[in-house]
XYZ file of C-alpha atoms in Angstrom:
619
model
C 0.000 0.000 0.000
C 1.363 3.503 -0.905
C 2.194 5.258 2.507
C 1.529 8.563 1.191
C -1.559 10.853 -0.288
C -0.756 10.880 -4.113
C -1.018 13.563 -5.636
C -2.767 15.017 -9.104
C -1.380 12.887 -11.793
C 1.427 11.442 -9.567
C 1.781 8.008 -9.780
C 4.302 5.706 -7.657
C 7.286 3.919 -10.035
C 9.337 1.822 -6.893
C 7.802 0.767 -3.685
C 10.039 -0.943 -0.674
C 11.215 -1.003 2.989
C 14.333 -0.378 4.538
C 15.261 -1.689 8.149
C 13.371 1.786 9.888
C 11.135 2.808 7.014
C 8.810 2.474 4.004
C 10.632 4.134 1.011
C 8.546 4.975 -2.111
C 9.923 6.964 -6.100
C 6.972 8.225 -8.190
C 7.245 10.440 -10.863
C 7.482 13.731 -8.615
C 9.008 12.871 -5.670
C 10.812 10.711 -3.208
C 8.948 9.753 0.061
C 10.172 7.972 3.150
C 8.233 6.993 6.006
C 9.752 6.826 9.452
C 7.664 5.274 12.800
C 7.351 8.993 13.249
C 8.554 11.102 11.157
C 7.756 11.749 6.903
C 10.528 13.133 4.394
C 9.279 14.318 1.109
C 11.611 15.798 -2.060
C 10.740 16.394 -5.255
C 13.085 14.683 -7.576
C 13.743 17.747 -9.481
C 15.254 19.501 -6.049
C 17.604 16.592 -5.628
C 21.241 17.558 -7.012
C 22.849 14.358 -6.208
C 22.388 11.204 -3.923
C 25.216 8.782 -2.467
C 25.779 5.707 -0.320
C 27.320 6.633 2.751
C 28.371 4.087 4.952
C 27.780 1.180 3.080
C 24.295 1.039 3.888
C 22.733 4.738 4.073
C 22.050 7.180 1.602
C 23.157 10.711 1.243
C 21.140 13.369 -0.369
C 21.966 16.675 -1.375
C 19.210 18.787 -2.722
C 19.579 21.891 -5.225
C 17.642 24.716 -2.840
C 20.776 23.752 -0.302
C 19.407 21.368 1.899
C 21.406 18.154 2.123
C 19.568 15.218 4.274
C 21.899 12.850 5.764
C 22.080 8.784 6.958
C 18.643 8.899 5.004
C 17.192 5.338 5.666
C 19.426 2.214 7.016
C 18.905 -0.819 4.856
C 19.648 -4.166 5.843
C 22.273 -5.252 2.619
C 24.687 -3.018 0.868
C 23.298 -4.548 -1.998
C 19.781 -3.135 -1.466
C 21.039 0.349 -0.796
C 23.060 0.043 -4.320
C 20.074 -0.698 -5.946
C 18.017 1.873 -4.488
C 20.773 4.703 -5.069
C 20.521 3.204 -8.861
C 16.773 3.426 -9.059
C 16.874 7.049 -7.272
C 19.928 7.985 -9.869
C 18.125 7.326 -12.814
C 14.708 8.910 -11.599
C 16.993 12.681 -10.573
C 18.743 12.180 -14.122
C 17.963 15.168 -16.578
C 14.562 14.497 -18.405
C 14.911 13.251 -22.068
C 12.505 15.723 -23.297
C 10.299 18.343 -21.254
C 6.761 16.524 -21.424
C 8.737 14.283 -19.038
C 8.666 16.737 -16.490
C 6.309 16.260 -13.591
C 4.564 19.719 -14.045
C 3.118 18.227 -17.294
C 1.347 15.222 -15.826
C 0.312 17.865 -13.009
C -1.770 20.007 -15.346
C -3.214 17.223 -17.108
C -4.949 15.692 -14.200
C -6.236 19.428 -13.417
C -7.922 19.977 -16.750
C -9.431 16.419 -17.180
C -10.991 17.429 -13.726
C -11.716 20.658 -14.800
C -12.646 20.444 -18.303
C -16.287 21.240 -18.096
C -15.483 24.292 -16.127
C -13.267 26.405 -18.087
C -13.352 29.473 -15.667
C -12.397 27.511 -12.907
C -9.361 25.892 -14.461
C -8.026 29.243 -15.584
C -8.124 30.228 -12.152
C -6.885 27.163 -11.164
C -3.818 27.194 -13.220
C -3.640 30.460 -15.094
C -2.194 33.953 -13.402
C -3.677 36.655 -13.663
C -4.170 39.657 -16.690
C -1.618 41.605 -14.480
C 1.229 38.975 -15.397
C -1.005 38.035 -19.310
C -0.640 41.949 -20.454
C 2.109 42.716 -18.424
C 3.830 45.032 -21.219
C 0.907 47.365 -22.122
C -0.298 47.567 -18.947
C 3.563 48.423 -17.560
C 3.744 50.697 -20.500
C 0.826 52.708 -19.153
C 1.630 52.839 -15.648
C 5.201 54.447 -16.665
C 3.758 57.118 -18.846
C 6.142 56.396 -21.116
C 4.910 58.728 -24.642
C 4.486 56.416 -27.403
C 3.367 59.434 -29.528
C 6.812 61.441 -29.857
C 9.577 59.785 -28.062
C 9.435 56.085 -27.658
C 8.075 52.996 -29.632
C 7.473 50.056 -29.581
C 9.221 47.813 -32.289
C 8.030 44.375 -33.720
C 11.615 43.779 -35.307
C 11.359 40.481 -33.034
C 7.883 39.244 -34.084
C 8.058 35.134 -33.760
C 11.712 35.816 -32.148
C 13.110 36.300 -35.615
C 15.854 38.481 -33.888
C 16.588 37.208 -30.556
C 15.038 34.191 -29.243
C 16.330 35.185 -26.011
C 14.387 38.034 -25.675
C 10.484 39.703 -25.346
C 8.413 39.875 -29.025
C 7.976 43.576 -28.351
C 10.985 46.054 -28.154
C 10.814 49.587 -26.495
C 12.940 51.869 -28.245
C 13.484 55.686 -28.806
C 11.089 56.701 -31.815
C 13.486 57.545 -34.269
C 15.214 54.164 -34.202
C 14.542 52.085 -37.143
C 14.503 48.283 -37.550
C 17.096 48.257 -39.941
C 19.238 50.220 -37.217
C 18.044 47.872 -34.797
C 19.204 45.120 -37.007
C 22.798 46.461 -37.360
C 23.082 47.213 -33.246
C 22.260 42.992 -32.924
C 24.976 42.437 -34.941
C 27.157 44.390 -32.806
C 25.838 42.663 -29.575
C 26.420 39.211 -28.109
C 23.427 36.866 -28.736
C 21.638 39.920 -30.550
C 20.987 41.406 -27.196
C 20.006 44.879 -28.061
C 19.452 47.701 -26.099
C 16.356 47.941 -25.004
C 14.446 50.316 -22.048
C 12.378 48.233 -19.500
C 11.926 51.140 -16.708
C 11.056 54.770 -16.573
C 10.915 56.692 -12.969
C 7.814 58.631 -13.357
C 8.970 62.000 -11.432
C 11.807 62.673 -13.397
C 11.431 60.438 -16.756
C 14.923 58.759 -16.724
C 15.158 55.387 -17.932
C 16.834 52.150 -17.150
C 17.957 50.013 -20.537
C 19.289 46.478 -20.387
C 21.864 44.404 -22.998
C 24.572 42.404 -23.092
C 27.982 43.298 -24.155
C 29.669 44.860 -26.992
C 31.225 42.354 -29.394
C 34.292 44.893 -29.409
C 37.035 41.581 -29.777
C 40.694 42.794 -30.085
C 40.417 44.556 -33.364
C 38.584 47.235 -31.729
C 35.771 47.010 -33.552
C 32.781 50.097 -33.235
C 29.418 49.959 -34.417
C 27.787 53.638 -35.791
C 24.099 52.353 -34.886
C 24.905 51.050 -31.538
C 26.613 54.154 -30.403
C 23.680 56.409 -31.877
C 20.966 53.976 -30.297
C 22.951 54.222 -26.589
C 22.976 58.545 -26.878
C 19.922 57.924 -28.250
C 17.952 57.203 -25.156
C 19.605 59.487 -23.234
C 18.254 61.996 -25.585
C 14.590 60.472 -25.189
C 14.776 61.139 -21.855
C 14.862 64.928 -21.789
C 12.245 64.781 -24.394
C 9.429 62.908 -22.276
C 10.520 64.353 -19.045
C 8.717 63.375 -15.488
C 5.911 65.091 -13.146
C 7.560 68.066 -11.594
C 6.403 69.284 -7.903
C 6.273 73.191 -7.368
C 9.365 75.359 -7.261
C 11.056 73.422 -10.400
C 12.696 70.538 -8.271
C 11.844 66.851 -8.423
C 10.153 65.141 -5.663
C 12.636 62.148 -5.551
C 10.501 59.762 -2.642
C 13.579 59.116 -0.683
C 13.640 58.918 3.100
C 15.022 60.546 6.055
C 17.099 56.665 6.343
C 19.692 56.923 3.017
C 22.341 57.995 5.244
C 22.366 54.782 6.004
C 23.917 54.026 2.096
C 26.966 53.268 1.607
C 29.025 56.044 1.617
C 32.182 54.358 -0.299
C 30.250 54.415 -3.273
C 27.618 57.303 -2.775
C 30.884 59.978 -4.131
C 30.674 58.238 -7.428
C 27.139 59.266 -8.291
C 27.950 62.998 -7.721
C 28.938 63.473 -11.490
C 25.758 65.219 -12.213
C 24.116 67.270 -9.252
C 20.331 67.019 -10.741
C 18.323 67.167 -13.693
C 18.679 70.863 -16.075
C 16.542 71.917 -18.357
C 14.341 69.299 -20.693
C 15.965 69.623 -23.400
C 19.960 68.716 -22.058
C 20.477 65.003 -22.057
C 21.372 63.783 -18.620
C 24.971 61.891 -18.307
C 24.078 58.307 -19.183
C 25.765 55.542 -16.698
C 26.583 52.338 -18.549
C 26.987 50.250 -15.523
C 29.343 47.213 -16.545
C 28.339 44.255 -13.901
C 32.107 42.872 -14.340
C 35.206 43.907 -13.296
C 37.745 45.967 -15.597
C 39.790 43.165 -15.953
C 36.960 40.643 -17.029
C 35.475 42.782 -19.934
C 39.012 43.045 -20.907
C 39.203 39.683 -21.053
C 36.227 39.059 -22.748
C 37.556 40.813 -26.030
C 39.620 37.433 -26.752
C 36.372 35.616 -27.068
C 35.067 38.550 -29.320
C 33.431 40.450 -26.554
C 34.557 43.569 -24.233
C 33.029 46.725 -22.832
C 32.414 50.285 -24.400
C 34.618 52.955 -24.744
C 33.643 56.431 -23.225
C 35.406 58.144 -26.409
C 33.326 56.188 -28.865
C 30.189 56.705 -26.738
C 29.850 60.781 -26.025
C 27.890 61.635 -23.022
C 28.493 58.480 -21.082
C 30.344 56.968 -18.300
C 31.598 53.803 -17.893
C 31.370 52.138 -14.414
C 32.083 48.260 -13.547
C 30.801 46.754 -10.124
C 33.198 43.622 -10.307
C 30.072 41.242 -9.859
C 31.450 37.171 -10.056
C 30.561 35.018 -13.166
C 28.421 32.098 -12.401
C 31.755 29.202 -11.821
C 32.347 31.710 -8.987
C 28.795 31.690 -7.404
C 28.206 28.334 -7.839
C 30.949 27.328 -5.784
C 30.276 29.779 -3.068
C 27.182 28.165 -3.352
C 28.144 24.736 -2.470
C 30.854 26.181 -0.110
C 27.699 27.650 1.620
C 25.757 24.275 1.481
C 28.875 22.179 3.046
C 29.198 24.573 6.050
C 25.774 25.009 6.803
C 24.982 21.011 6.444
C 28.073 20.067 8.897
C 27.252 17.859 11.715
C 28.262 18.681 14.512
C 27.095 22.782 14.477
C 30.584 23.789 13.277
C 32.838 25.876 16.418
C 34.588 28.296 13.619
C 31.015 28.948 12.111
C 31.834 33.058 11.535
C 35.143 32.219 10.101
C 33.245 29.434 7.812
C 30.910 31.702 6.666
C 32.561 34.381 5.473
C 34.889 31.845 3.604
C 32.316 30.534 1.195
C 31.846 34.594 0.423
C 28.153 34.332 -0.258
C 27.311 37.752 1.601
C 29.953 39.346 -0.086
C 28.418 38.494 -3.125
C 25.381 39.536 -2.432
C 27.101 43.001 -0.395
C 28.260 43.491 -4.390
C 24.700 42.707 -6.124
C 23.120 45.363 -3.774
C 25.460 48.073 -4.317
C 25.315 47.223 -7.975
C 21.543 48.081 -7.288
C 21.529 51.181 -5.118
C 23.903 52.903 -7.792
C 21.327 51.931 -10.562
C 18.673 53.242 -8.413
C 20.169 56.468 -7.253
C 21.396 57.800 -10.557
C 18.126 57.423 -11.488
C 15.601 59.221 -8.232
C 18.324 60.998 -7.604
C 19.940 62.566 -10.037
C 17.611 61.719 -13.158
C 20.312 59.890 -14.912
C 19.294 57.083 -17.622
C 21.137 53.988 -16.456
C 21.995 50.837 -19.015
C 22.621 47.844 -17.340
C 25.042 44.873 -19.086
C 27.197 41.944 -17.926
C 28.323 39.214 -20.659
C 25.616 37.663 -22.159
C 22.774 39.788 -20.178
C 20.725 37.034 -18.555
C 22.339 36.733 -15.193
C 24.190 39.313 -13.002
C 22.009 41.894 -15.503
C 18.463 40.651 -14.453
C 19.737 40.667 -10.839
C 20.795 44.151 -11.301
C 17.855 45.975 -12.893
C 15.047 43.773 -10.830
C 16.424 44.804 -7.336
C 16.946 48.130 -8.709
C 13.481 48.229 -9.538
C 12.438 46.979 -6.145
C 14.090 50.103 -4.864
C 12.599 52.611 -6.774
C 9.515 51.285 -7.319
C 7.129 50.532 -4.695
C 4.360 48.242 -7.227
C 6.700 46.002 -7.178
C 6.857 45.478 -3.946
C 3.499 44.300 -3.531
C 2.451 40.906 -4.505
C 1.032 41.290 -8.097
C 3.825 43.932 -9.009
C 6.420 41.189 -7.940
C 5.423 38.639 -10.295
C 5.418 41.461 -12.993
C 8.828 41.950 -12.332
C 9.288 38.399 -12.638
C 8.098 37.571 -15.260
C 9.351 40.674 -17.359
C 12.744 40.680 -16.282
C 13.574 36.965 -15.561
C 11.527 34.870 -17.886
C 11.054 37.219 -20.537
C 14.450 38.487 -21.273
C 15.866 34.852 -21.671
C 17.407 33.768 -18.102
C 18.585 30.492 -18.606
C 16.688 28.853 -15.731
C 16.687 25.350 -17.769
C 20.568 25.346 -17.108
C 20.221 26.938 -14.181
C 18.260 24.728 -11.851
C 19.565 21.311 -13.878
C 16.048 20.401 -15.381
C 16.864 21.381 -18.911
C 17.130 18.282 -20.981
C 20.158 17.778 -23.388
C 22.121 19.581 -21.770
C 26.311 18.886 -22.488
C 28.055 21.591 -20.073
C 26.924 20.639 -16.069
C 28.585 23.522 -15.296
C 25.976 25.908 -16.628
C 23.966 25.188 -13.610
C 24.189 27.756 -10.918
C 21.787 29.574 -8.191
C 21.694 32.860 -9.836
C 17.933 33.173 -9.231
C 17.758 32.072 -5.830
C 20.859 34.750 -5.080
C 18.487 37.203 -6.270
C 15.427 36.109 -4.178
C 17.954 36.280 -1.117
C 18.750 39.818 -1.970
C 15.255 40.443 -1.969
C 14.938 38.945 1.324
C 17.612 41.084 2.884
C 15.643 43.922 1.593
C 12.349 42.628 3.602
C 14.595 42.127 6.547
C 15.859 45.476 6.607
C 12.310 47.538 5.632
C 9.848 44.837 6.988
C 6.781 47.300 6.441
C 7.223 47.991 3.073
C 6.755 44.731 0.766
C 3.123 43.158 1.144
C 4.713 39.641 0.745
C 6.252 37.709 3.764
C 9.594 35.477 3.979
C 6.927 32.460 3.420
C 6.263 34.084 -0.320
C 9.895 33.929 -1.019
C 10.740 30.643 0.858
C 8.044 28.884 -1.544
C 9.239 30.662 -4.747
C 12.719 29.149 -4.270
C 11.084 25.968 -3.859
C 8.908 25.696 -6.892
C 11.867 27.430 -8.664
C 13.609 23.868 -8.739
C 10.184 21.677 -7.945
C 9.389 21.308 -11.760
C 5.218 21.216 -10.266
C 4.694 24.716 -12.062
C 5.500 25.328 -15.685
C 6.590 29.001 -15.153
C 10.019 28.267 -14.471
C 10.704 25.266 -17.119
C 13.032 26.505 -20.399
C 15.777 28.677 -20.980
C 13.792 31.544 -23.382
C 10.166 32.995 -23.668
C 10.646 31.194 -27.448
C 11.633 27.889 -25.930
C 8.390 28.055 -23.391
C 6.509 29.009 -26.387
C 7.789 26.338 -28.624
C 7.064 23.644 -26.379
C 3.409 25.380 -25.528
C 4.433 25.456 -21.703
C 2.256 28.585 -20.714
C -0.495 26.574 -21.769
C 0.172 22.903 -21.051
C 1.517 23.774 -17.297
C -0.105 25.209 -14.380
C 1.363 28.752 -13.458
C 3.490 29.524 -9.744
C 1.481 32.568 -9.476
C -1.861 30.263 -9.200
C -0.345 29.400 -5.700
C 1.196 32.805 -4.819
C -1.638 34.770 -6.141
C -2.194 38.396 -4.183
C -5.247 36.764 -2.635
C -3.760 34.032 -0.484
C -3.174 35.246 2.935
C -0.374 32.669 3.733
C 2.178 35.070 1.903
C 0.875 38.461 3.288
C 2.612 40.660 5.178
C 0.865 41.281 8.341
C 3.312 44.659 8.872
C 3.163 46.229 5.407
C 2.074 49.655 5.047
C 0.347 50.512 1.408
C 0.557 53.640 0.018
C 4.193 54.555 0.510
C 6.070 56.105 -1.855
C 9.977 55.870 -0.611
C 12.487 54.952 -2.638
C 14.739 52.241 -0.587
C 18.672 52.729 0.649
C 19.409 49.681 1.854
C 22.518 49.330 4.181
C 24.790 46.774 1.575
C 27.773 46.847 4.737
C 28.445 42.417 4.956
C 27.863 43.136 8.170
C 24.510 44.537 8.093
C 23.677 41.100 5.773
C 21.738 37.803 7.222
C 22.173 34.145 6.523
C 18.285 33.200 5.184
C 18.001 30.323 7.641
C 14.238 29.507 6.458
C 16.565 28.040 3.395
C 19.743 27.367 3.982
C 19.487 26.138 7.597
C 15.434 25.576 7.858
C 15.981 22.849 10.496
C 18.099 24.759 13.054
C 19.455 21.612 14.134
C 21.600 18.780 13.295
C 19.339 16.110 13.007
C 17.930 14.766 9.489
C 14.832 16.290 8.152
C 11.560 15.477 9.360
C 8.348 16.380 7.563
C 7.937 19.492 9.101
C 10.926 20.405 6.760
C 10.394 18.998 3.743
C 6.166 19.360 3.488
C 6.423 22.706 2.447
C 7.708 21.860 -1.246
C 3.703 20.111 -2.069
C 1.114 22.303 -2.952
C -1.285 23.213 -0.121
C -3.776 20.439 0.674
C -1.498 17.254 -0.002
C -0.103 17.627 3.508
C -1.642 14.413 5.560
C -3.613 15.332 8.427
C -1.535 12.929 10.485
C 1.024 15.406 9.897
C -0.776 18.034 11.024
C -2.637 16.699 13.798
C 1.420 15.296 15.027
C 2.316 19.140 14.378
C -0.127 21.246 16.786
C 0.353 18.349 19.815
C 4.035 19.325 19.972
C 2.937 22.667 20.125
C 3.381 24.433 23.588
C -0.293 24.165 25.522
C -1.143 27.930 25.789
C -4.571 29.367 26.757
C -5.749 32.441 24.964
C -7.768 35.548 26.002
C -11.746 34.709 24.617
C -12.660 38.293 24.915
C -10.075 40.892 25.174
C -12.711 43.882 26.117
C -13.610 42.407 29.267
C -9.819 41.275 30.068
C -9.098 45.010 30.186
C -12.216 45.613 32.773
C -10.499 46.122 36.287
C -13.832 44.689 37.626
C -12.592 41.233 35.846
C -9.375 39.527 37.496
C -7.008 38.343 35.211
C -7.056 34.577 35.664
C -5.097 33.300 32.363
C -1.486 31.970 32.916
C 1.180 33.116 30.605
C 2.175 30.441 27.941
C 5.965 30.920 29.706
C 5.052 29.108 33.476
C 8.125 30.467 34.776
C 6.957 34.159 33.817
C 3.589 33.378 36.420
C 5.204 34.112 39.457
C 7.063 37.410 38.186
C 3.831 39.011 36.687
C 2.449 38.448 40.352
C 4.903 40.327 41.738
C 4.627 43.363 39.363
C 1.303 43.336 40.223
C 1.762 43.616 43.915
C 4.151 46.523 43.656
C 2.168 48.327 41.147
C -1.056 48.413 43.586
């Protein structure tokens, strides 16, 4: 008998025991049952898995949890052949139907089929996310009359298949101009504007690199296109307040920016007259010496004297082989058993704050040449789907309070993850055919921990919770939703994903309270200045160390990658009696009524005898 609730469209491959448990492998996940405890894992989380003393297995899982002396079989021969069967079922899928998330949506719509509106709501998100780009367009005030437009050049992804159908660009720019600039860009990556601040009109653009190579080479198109939107800025300018000056939302609390790096974004004071093009900042998300580099493999950076009216600036941001192995330098010292004595000294080894100390500043200088001095910003690294995306999103977190709230958040996801072509196939290790294993790497989840430092440092200003993010990182390697399946929006639309998956956003739609924020304050306009300091920086223990302790994960840990409902009530009912027993107050009103003697205890015993005592002095 399966030990387990199956879920939609799951069904169970290998069934067997161990000597302490019932172990079970069906097309989604991998569940063991303990005499009291449950361990669920999608397949798709799982990294690797090893025998580890002849007769346990070892699982390491791809959101940084590793589960140790996972079941004790009686034979070394059984555990060989259940680390075989559990190899094969992790290995990369031969094509994407194989994919769990497939199966998933299937069952919904055969249930559903007769009710159409309740399967789109079901499995669809909602028009915010479907008409993202007009509706983003609007909201902007961007003027599609006389400055911008938006181009068609990459209609059925004729130009870049790694990038959105619909280009903005300044009006003047033709296709055929466009068409020279991808030339001049690696992967065809064109410059492109995907923000404007509405107070002050500048913009933030996003590409990838220059294909500059060692000859030097310039391109008359690209250079006009980059001046170019620096130019459209002063021609659709923003809302300005009385007295001439622009009302730039920032708090009382940016002293608290870094000041190492606040000097460099005094090169303009503040926004002129209309018609003078601000100072555009090309912010280079390498260092100097990589985008050197890069020339030998045809890349490189831009030159200032080729590009008039620009500065260069690089933020020395690490390439992917770097992150990934301060990834699993992270993973190792947070999985050691015993709690590790040097834990401070470990830490800061594996330099994942520091990395993510760099991504933020990256962010705050993006975001304050644009509130504060109305400078158009464009944002590159190498190929413009990593350490870019990171950039511009946070940046846009920062200035931008919509999307801090719940629907604007998976706007910004959408737009600029999944639309402008980050890998996330190669990045979580579910992309099939895949030759290079080192193209996997955690560059999304080091962007939803940047985001969480954010919420930890301005707690009232997101309406999502640490929950929100917590579940995004886990359905960002589940493979149960279809949003995060393929490396392009042409590759999703190839394979008809949108349609033939159920969406993430179904789960963390606005509307489910589990993910609100029970502190967050609408209506605020401030522009955030985070504190980027290492120091100032947190671990995100609800990921990286979600049990607190050394012992293996129970299902209290690993329940939270199923969709609600699957959870067993046995689970649940085992949950709330290790609870502490605490009484609450039935009617607070009367509690408050000196003519009613408090009679509850406090849920801390030891706290009884001390509130007594208070009492008794205070009368």
């Amino acid at each position: 008998q399966v030990p387990f609730t199956v879920l939609q469209g799951e069904g169970v491959e290998y069934l067997g025991h161990a000597n302490d448990a019932v172990i079970a492998i069906s097309n989604y996940r991998l569940h063991i049952k303990f005499k009291d405890s449950v361990i669920n894992v999608p397949l798709r989380m799982m990294e690797s898995v090893e025998c580890r003393d002849m007769f346990q297995l070892h699982i390491v899982c791809k959101d940084s949890k590793v589960i140790r002396y996972l079941c004790h079989f009686s034979t070394f021969k059984q555990c060989q052949e259940w680390l075989k069967r559990l190899t094969r079922a992790i290995a990369r899928p031969a094509k994407p139907e194989d994919l769990f998330a497939f199966a998933y949506h299937a069952w919904c719509l055969g249930v559903c089929v007769d009710e159409e509106d309740q399967h789109a709501h079901l499995c669809r998100p909602g028009d915010h996310v479907k008409y993202r780009f007009e509706m983003e367009l609007v909201r902007m005030g961007f003027d599609l009359q006389n400055v911008w437009r938006v181009s068609d050049i990459n209609n059925n992804y004729k130009l870049c298949s790694s990038y959105p159908q619909k280009l903005l660009v300044p009006v003047w720019i033709t296709d055929k101009e466009l068409e020279n600039v991808a030339s001049f860009r690696s992967w065809k990556r064109i410059p492109v504007v995907v923000y404007r601040h509405v107070r002050n009109g500048a913009v933030i653009a996003r590409c990838s690199q220059p294909e500059i190579s060692w000859w030097g080479w310039r391109n008359a198109d690209d250079e006009y296109l980059v001046t170019s939107i620096a130019k459209a800025c002063a021609l659709n300018p923003g809302i300005k307040v009385s007295g001439g000056m622009l009302h730039n939302g920032s708090s009382d609390g940016s002293e608290a920016c870094d000041a190492d790096f606040d000097s460099s974004l005094t090169a303009c004071s503040g926004v002129e007259n209309a018609g003078t093009p601000q100072k555009l900042l090309i912010l280079d998300a390498r260092s100097y010496t990589a985008a050197v580099a890069n020339r030998a493999k045809g890349g490189g950076c831009e030159c200032e004297e080729y590009y008039p009216n620009c500065e260069v600036v690089f933020m020395g941001m690490a390439n992917i082989h770097s992150i990934r192995n301060s990834f699993q330098y992270l993973r190792a010292v947070c999985s050691q058993v015993p709690d590790p004595s040097n834990w401070l000294s470990a830490l800061e080894s594996t330099k994942w704050l520091q990395h993510l100390s760099v991504m933020l500043k990256a962010a705050v200088l993006v975001s304050s040449a644009v509130d504060r001095e109305g400078r158009p910003v464009l944002v590159h690294c190498s190929d413009g789907w990593d350490r870019t995306p990171q950039i511009v999103a946070l940046a846009k977190i920062l200035l931008d309070p919509y999307y801090r709230t719940m629907e604007g958040f998976q706007v910004l996801v959408e737009s600029d993850w999944l639309d402008f072509g980050h890998k996330f196939g190669d990045r979580c290790g579910h992309q099939e055919k895949v030759e290079d294993q080192n193209e996997q790497c955690p560059v999304f989840l080091q962007w939803l921990d940047a985001v969480h430092q954010l919420l930890k440092q301005f707690p009232c200003l997101f309406e999502f919770n640490e929950a929100f993010l917590v579940k995004l990182v886990q359905h960002t390697y589940s493979c149960l939703y279809g949003t995060f399946l393929g490396n392009s929006p042409c590759e999703r639309e190839m394979h008809n994903i949108y349609k033939r998956t159920c969406s993430v956003w179904s789960l963390l739609r606005a509307g489910n309270k589990n993910f609100h924020n029970l502190l967050y304050m609408p209506g605020s306009e401030q522009v955030l200045h985070p504190v980027c300091h290492v120091r100032a920086l947190h671990v995100w223990t609800a990921v990286y160390l979600p049990a607190s302790s050394p012992h293996p994960l129970g299902q209290d840990d690993m329940d939270i990658y199923l969709p609600p409902g699957s959870q067993s009530q046995e689970f649940s009912g085992r949950c709330l009696d290790r609870l502490p027993k605490t009484r609450s107050m039935d009617d607070l009103l009367s509690a408050c009524d000196s003519s009613s003697p408090l009679t509850r205890t406090s849920s801390d015993p030891n706290l009884n005898n001390h509130c007594q005592e208070v009492r008794v002095g205070l009368e």
